[in-house]
Short mmCIF file of C-alpha atoms in Angstrom, two decimals:
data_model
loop_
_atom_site.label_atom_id
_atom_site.label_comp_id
_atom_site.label_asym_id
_atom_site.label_seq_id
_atom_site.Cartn_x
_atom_site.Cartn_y
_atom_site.Cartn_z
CA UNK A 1 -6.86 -101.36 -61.02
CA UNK A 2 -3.91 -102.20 -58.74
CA UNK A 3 -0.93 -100.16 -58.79
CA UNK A 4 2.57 -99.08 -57.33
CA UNK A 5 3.80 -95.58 -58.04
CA UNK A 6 4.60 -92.22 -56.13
CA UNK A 7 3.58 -88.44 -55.70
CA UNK A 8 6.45 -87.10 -54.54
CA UNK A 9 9.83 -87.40 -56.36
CA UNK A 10 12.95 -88.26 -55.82
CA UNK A 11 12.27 -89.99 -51.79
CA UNK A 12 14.84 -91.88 -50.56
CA UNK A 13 13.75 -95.85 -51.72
CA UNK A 14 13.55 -96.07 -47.69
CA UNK A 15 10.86 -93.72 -47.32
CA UNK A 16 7.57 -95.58 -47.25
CA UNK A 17 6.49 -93.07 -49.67
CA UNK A 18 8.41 -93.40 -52.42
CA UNK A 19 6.59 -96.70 -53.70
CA UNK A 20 3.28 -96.62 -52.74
CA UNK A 21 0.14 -99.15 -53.70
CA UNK A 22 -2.00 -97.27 -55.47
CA UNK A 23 -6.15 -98.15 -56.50
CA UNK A 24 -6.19 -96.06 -60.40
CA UNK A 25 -9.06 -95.90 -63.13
CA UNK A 26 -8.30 -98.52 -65.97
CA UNK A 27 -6.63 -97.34 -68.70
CA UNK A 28 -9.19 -96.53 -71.72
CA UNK A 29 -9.77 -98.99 -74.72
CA UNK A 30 -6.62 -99.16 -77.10
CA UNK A 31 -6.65 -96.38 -80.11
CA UNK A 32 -4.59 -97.06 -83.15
CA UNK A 33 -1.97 -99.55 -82.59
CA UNK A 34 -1.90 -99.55 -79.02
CA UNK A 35 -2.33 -102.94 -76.84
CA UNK A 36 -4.16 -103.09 -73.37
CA UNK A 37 -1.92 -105.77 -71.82
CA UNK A 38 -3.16 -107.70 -68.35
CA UNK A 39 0.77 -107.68 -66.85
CA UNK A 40 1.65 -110.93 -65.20
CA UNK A 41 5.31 -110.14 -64.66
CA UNK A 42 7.62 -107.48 -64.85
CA UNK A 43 11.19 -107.03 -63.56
CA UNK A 44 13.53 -103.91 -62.88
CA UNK A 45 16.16 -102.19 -64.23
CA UNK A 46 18.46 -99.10 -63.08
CA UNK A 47 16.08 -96.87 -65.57
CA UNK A 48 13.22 -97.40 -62.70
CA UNK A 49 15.51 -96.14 -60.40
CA UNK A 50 16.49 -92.97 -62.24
CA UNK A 51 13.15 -92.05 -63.47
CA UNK A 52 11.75 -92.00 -59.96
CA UNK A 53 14.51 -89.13 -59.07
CA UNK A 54 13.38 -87.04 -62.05
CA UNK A 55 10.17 -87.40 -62.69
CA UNK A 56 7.68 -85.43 -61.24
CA UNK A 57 4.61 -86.99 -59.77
CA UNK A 58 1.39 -85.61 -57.70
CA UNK A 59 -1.04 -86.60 -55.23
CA UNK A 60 -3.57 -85.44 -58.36
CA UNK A 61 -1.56 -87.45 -61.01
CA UNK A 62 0.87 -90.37 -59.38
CA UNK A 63 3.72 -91.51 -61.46
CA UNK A 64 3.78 -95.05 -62.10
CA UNK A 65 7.06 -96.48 -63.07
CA UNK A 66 8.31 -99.87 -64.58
CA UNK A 67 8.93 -100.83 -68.39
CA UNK A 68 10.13 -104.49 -68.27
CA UNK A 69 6.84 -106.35 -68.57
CA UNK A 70 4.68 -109.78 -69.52
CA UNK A 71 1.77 -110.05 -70.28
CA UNK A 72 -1.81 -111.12 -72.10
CA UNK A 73 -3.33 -108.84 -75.00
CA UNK A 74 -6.82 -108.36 -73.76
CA UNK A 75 -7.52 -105.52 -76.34
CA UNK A 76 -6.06 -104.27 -79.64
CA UNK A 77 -6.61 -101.05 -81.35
CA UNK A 78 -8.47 -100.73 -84.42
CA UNK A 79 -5.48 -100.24 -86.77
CA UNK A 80 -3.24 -103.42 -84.99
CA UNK A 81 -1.65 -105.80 -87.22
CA UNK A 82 0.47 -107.87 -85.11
CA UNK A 83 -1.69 -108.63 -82.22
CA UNK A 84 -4.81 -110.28 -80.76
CA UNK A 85 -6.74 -110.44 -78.15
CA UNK A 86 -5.02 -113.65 -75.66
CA UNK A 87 -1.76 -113.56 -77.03
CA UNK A 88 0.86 -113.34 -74.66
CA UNK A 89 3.70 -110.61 -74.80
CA UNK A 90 6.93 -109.07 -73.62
CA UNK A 91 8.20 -105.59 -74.31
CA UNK A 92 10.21 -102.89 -72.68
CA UNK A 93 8.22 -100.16 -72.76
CA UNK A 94 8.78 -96.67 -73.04
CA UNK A 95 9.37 -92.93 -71.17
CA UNK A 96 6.91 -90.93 -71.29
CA UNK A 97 3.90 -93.10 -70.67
CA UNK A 98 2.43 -94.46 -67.77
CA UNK A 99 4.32 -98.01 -66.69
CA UNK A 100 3.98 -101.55 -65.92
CA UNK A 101 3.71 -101.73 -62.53
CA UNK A 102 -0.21 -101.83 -62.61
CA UNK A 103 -2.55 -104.34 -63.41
CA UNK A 104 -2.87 -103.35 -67.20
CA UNK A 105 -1.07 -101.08 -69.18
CA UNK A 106 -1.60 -99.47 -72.86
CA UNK A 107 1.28 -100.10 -75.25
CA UNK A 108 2.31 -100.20 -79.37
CA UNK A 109 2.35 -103.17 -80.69
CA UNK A 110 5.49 -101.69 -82.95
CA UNK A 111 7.75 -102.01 -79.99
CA UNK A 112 6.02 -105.54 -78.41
CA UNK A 113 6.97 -109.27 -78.92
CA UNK A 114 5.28 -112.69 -78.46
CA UNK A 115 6.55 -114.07 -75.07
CA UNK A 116 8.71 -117.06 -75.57
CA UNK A 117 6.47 -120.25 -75.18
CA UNK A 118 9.22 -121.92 -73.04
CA UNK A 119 9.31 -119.35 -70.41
CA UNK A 120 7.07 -118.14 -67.64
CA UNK A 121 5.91 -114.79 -67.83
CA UNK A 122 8.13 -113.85 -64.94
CA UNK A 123 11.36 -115.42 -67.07
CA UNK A 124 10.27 -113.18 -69.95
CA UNK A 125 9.52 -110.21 -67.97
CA UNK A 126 13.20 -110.44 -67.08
CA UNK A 127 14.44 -109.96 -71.04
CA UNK A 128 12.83 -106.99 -72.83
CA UNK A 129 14.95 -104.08 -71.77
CA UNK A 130 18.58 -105.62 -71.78
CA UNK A 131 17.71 -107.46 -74.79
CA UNK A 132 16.90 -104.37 -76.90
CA UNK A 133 19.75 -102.65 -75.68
CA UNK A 134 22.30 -105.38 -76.24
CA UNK A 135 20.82 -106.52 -79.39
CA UNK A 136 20.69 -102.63 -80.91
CA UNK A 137 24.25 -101.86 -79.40
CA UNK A 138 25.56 -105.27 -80.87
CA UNK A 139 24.29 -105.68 -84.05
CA UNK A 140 22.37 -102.52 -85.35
CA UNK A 141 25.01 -99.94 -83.96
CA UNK A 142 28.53 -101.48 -83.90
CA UNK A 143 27.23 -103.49 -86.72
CA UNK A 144 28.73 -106.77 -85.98
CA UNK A 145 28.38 -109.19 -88.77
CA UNK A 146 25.81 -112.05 -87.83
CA UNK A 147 28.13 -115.56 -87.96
CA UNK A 148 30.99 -113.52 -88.00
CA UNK A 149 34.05 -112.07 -86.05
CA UNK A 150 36.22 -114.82 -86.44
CA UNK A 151 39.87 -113.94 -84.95
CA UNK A 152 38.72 -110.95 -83.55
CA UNK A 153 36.99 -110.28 -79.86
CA UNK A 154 34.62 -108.24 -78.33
CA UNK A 155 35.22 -106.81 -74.64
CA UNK A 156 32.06 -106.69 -72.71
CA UNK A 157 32.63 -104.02 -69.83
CA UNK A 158 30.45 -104.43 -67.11
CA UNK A 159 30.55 -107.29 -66.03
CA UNK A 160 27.83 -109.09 -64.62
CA UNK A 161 24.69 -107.03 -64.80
CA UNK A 162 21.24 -107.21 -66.64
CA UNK A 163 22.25 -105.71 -70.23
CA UNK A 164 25.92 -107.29 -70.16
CA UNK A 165 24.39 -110.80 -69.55
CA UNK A 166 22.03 -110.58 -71.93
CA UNK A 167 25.09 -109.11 -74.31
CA UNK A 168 27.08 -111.86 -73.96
CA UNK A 169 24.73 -114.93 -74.35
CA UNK A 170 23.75 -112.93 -77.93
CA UNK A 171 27.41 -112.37 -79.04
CA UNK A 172 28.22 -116.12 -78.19
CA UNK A 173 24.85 -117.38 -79.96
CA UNK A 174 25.16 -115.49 -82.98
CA UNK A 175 28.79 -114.40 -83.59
CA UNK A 176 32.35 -116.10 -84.20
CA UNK A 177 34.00 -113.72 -81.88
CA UNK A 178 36.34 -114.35 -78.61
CA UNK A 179 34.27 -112.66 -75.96
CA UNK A 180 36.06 -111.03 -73.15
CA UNK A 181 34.01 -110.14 -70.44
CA UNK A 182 34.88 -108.25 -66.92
CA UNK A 183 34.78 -108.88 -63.35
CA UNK A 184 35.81 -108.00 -59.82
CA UNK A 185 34.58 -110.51 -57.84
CA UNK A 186 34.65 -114.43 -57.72
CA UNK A 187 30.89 -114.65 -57.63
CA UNK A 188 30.78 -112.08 -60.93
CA UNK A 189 33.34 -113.90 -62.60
CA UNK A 190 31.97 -117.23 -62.62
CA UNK A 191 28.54 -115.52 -63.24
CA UNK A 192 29.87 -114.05 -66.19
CA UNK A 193 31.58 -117.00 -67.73
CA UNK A 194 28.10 -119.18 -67.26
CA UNK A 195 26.17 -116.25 -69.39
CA UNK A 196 28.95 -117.07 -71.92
CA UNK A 197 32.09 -115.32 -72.18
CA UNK A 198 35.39 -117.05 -72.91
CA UNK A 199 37.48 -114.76 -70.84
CA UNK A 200 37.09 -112.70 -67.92
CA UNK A 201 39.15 -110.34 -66.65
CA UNK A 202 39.19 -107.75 -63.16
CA UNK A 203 38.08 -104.22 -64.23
CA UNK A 204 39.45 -103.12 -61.21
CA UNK A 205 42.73 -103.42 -62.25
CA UNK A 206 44.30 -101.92 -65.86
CA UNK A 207 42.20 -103.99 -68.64
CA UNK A 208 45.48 -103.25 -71.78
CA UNK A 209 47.70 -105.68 -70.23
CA UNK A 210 44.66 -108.22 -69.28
CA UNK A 211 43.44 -108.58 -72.58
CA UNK A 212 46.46 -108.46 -74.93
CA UNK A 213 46.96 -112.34 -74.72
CA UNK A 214 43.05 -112.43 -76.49
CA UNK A 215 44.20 -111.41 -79.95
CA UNK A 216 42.76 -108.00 -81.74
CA UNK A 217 39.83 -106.52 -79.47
CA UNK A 218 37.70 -105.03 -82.83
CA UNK A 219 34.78 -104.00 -80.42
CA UNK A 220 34.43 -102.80 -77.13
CA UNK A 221 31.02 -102.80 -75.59
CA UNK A 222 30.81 -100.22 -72.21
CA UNK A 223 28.23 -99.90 -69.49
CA UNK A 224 30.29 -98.22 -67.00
CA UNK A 225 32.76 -95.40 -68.50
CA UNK A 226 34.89 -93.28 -66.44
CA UNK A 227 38.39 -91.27 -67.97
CA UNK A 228 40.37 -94.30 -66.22
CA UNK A 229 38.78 -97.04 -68.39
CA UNK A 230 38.63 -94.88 -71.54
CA UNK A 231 42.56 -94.57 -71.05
CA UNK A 232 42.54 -98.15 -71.16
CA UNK A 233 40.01 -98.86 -74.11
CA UNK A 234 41.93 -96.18 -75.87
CA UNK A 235 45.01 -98.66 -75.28
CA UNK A 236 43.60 -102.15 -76.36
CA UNK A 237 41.21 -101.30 -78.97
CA UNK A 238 42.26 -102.29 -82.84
CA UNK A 239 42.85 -99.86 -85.30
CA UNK A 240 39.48 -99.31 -86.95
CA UNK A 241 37.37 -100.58 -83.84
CA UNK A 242 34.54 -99.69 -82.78
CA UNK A 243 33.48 -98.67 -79.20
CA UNK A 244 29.69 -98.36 -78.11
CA UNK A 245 28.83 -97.23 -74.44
CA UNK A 246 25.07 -96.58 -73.02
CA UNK A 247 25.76 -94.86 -69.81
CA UNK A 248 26.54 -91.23 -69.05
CA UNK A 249 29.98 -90.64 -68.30
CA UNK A 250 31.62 -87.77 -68.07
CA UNK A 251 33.13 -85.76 -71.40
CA UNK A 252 35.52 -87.74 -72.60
CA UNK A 253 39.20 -87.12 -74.68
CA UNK A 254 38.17 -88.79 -77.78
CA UNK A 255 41.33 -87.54 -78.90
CA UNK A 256 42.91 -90.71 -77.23
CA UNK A 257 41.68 -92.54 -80.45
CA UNK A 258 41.80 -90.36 -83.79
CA UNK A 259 44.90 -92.06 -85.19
CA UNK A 260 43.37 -95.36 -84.72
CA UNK A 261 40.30 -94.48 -86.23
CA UNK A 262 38.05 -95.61 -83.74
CA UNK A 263 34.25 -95.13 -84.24
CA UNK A 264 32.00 -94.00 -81.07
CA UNK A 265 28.37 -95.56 -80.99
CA UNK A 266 25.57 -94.50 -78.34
CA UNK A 267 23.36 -96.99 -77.60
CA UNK A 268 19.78 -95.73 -75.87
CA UNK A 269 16.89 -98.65 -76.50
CA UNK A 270 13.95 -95.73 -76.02
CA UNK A 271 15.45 -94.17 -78.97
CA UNK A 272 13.19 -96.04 -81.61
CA UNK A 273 9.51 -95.34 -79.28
CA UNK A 274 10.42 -92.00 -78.48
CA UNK A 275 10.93 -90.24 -81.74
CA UNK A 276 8.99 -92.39 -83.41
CA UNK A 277 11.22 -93.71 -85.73
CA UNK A 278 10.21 -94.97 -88.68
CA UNK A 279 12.31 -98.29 -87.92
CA UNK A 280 10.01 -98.56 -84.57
CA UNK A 281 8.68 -101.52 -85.61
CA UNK A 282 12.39 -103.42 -85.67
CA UNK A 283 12.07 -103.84 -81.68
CA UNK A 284 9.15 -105.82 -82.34
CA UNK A 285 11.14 -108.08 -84.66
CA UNK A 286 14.26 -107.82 -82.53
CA UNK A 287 12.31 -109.72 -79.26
CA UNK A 288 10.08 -111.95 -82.26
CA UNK A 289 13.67 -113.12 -82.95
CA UNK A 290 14.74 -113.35 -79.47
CA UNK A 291 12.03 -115.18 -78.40
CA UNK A 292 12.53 -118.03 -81.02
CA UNK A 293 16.20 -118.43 -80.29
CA UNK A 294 15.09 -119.37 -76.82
CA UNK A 295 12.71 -121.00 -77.92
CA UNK A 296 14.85 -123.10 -80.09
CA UNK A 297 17.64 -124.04 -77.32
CA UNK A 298 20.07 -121.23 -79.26
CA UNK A 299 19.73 -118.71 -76.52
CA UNK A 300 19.61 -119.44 -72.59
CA UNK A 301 18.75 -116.17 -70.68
CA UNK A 302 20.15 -116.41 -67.07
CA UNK A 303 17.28 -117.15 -64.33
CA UNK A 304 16.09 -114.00 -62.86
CA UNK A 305 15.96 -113.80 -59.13
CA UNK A 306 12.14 -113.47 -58.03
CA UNK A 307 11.28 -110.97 -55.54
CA UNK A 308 7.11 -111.91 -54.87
CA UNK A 309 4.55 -110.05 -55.89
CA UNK A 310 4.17 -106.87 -57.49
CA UNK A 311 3.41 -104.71 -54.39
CA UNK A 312 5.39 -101.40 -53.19
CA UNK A 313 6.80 -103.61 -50.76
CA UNK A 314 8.71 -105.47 -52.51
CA UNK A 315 9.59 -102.95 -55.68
CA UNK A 316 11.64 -101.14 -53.13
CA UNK A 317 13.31 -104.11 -52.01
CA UNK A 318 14.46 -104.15 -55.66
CA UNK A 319 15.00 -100.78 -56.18
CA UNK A 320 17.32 -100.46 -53.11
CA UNK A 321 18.90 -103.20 -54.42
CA UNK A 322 19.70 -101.69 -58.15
CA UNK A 323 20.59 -98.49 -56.44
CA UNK A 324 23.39 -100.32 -54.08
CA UNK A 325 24.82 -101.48 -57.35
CA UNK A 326 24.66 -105.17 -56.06
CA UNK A 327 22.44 -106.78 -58.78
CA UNK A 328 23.12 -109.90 -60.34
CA UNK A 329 21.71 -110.52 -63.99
CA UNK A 330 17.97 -109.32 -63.13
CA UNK A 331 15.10 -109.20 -60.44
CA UNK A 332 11.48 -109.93 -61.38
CA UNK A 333 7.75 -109.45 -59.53
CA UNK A 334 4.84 -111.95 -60.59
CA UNK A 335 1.58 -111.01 -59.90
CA UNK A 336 -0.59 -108.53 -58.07
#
């Protein structure tokens, strides 16, 4: 089968070696409740970026990368419940098997959904990942009430990349609240308002001041932490909020919040797959539900921007892309 992966890691994304095409055995038939999915689509995320600077590869064993992915079921293991054979699916995937950037791809059905029937499969290849994490940070970690939030709002940090996008066409959908979210460019901002937010504001500039005109900010939702902007969350937050980041600042003074009573809420969406949970399966419900909000008109996902085909080419075109920090909502390949 076609391919795109590495055997050396951690290449500059300008080296012609640090995405190569690859020709790889098929993966066996599926065991237990593992899919093998024909991918039609996938898209990438920063997490492509950082696994291929720590994950050790080999000219004997190549490391191919990608999670984001849509596809057709062409097999189902013997103890699937979910799935059959032509139905077509989106999922995330996770670490510690081999990825989506090849033809097909083994997968558990626990952590797949159908594929919205209103979207191509490179539309849905652009939701999986950002729509676990948002969904799980919003609603199964800072456990905001579905409907609710009425005269209270949540701050989206961030701005306008793949899992803040996502974030805030959710929160609008499905909550009452005011949402708030950040920007430092013209081009960001009105990106940010068209995913849904009510508000935006400059993160480049002191965000207390910014968003005290917005009423109580209950929830704050981070993607990019440093000690500056926790100074400033520390500031704004309500009494009692909650604050949920997934990236990996450095330690910071939660000490800034104890007499407000602020909860702290880590969001990682290959939590569930990894260990194993024994809530795995609610990632298959979460993009089940996702995919008939869309389906329904309820939830409009921002058009990806398509890079071609799925060739090394053109993954490192997107990956020089994430890593320049320039992305705008998400990039997707079609095809091999």
């Amino acid at each position: 089968m076609k391919a795109v992966g590495y055997a050396e890691r951690g290449l500059p994304i300008g080296d012609p070696r640090s995405l190569q095409d690859l020709d790889l055995p098929a993966p066996p038939q599926p065991e237990g409740r593992d899919l093998l999915v024909r991918v039609e689509a996938v898209s990438v995320n920063p997490r492509d970026a950082k696994s291929r600077a720590v994950f050790d590869a080999s000219a004997e064993a190549p490391r191919v990368l990608g999670y984001d992915a849509a596809g057709i079921v062409e097999a189902v293991g013997p103890s699937c419940t979910l799935f059959r054979p032509g139905d077509a699916v989106f999922y995330a995937g996770v670490l510690d098997r081999p990825g989506s950037n090849a033809e097909l791809q083994l997968v558990d059905e626990r952590i797949v959904g159908r594929k919205p029937e209103t979207l191509s499969h490179a539309a849905a290849a652009a939701l999986p990942l950002t729509t676990l994490t948002a969904w799980e940070m919003l609603f199964d970690r800072l456990e905001i009430p579905r409907d609710g939030g009425a005269g209270e709002a949540l701050l989206m940090l961030g701005g306008a990349g793949g899992v803040p996008s996502i974030a805030i066409a959710l929160a609008r959908a499905l909550t009452g609240l005011r949402i708030i979210g950040t920007a430092s460019r013209p081009e960001s901002a009105a990106w940010v308002r068209e995913c849904g937010a009510h508000e935006v504001v400059d993160h480049s500039q002191p965000l207390a001041a910014q968003v005290k005109p917005f009423g109580p900010v209950r929830y704050v939702f981070s993607t990019h932490t440093d000690a500056a902007v926790w100074a400033e969350i520390a500031k704004l937050i309500a009494p009692q909020g909650r604050f949920g980041l997934i990236d990996d600042p450095e330690p910071l003074d939660l000490r800034l919040v104890k007499f407000k009573s602020v909860s702290i809420h880590w969001e990682a969406m290959f939590t569930r797959p990894m260990f194993r949970t024994a809530d795995m399966e609610r990632q298959h419900a979460i993009l089940t539900e996702a995919a008939a909000l869309i389906d329904a008109g309820r939830l409009r996902p921002a058009a990806p921007e398509n890079y071609g085909r799925i060739n090394a080419e053109n993954l490192r075109r997107a990956h020089a892309v994430i890593e320049a920090g320039r992305v705008r909502g998400k990039i997707v390949l079609e095809g091999f």
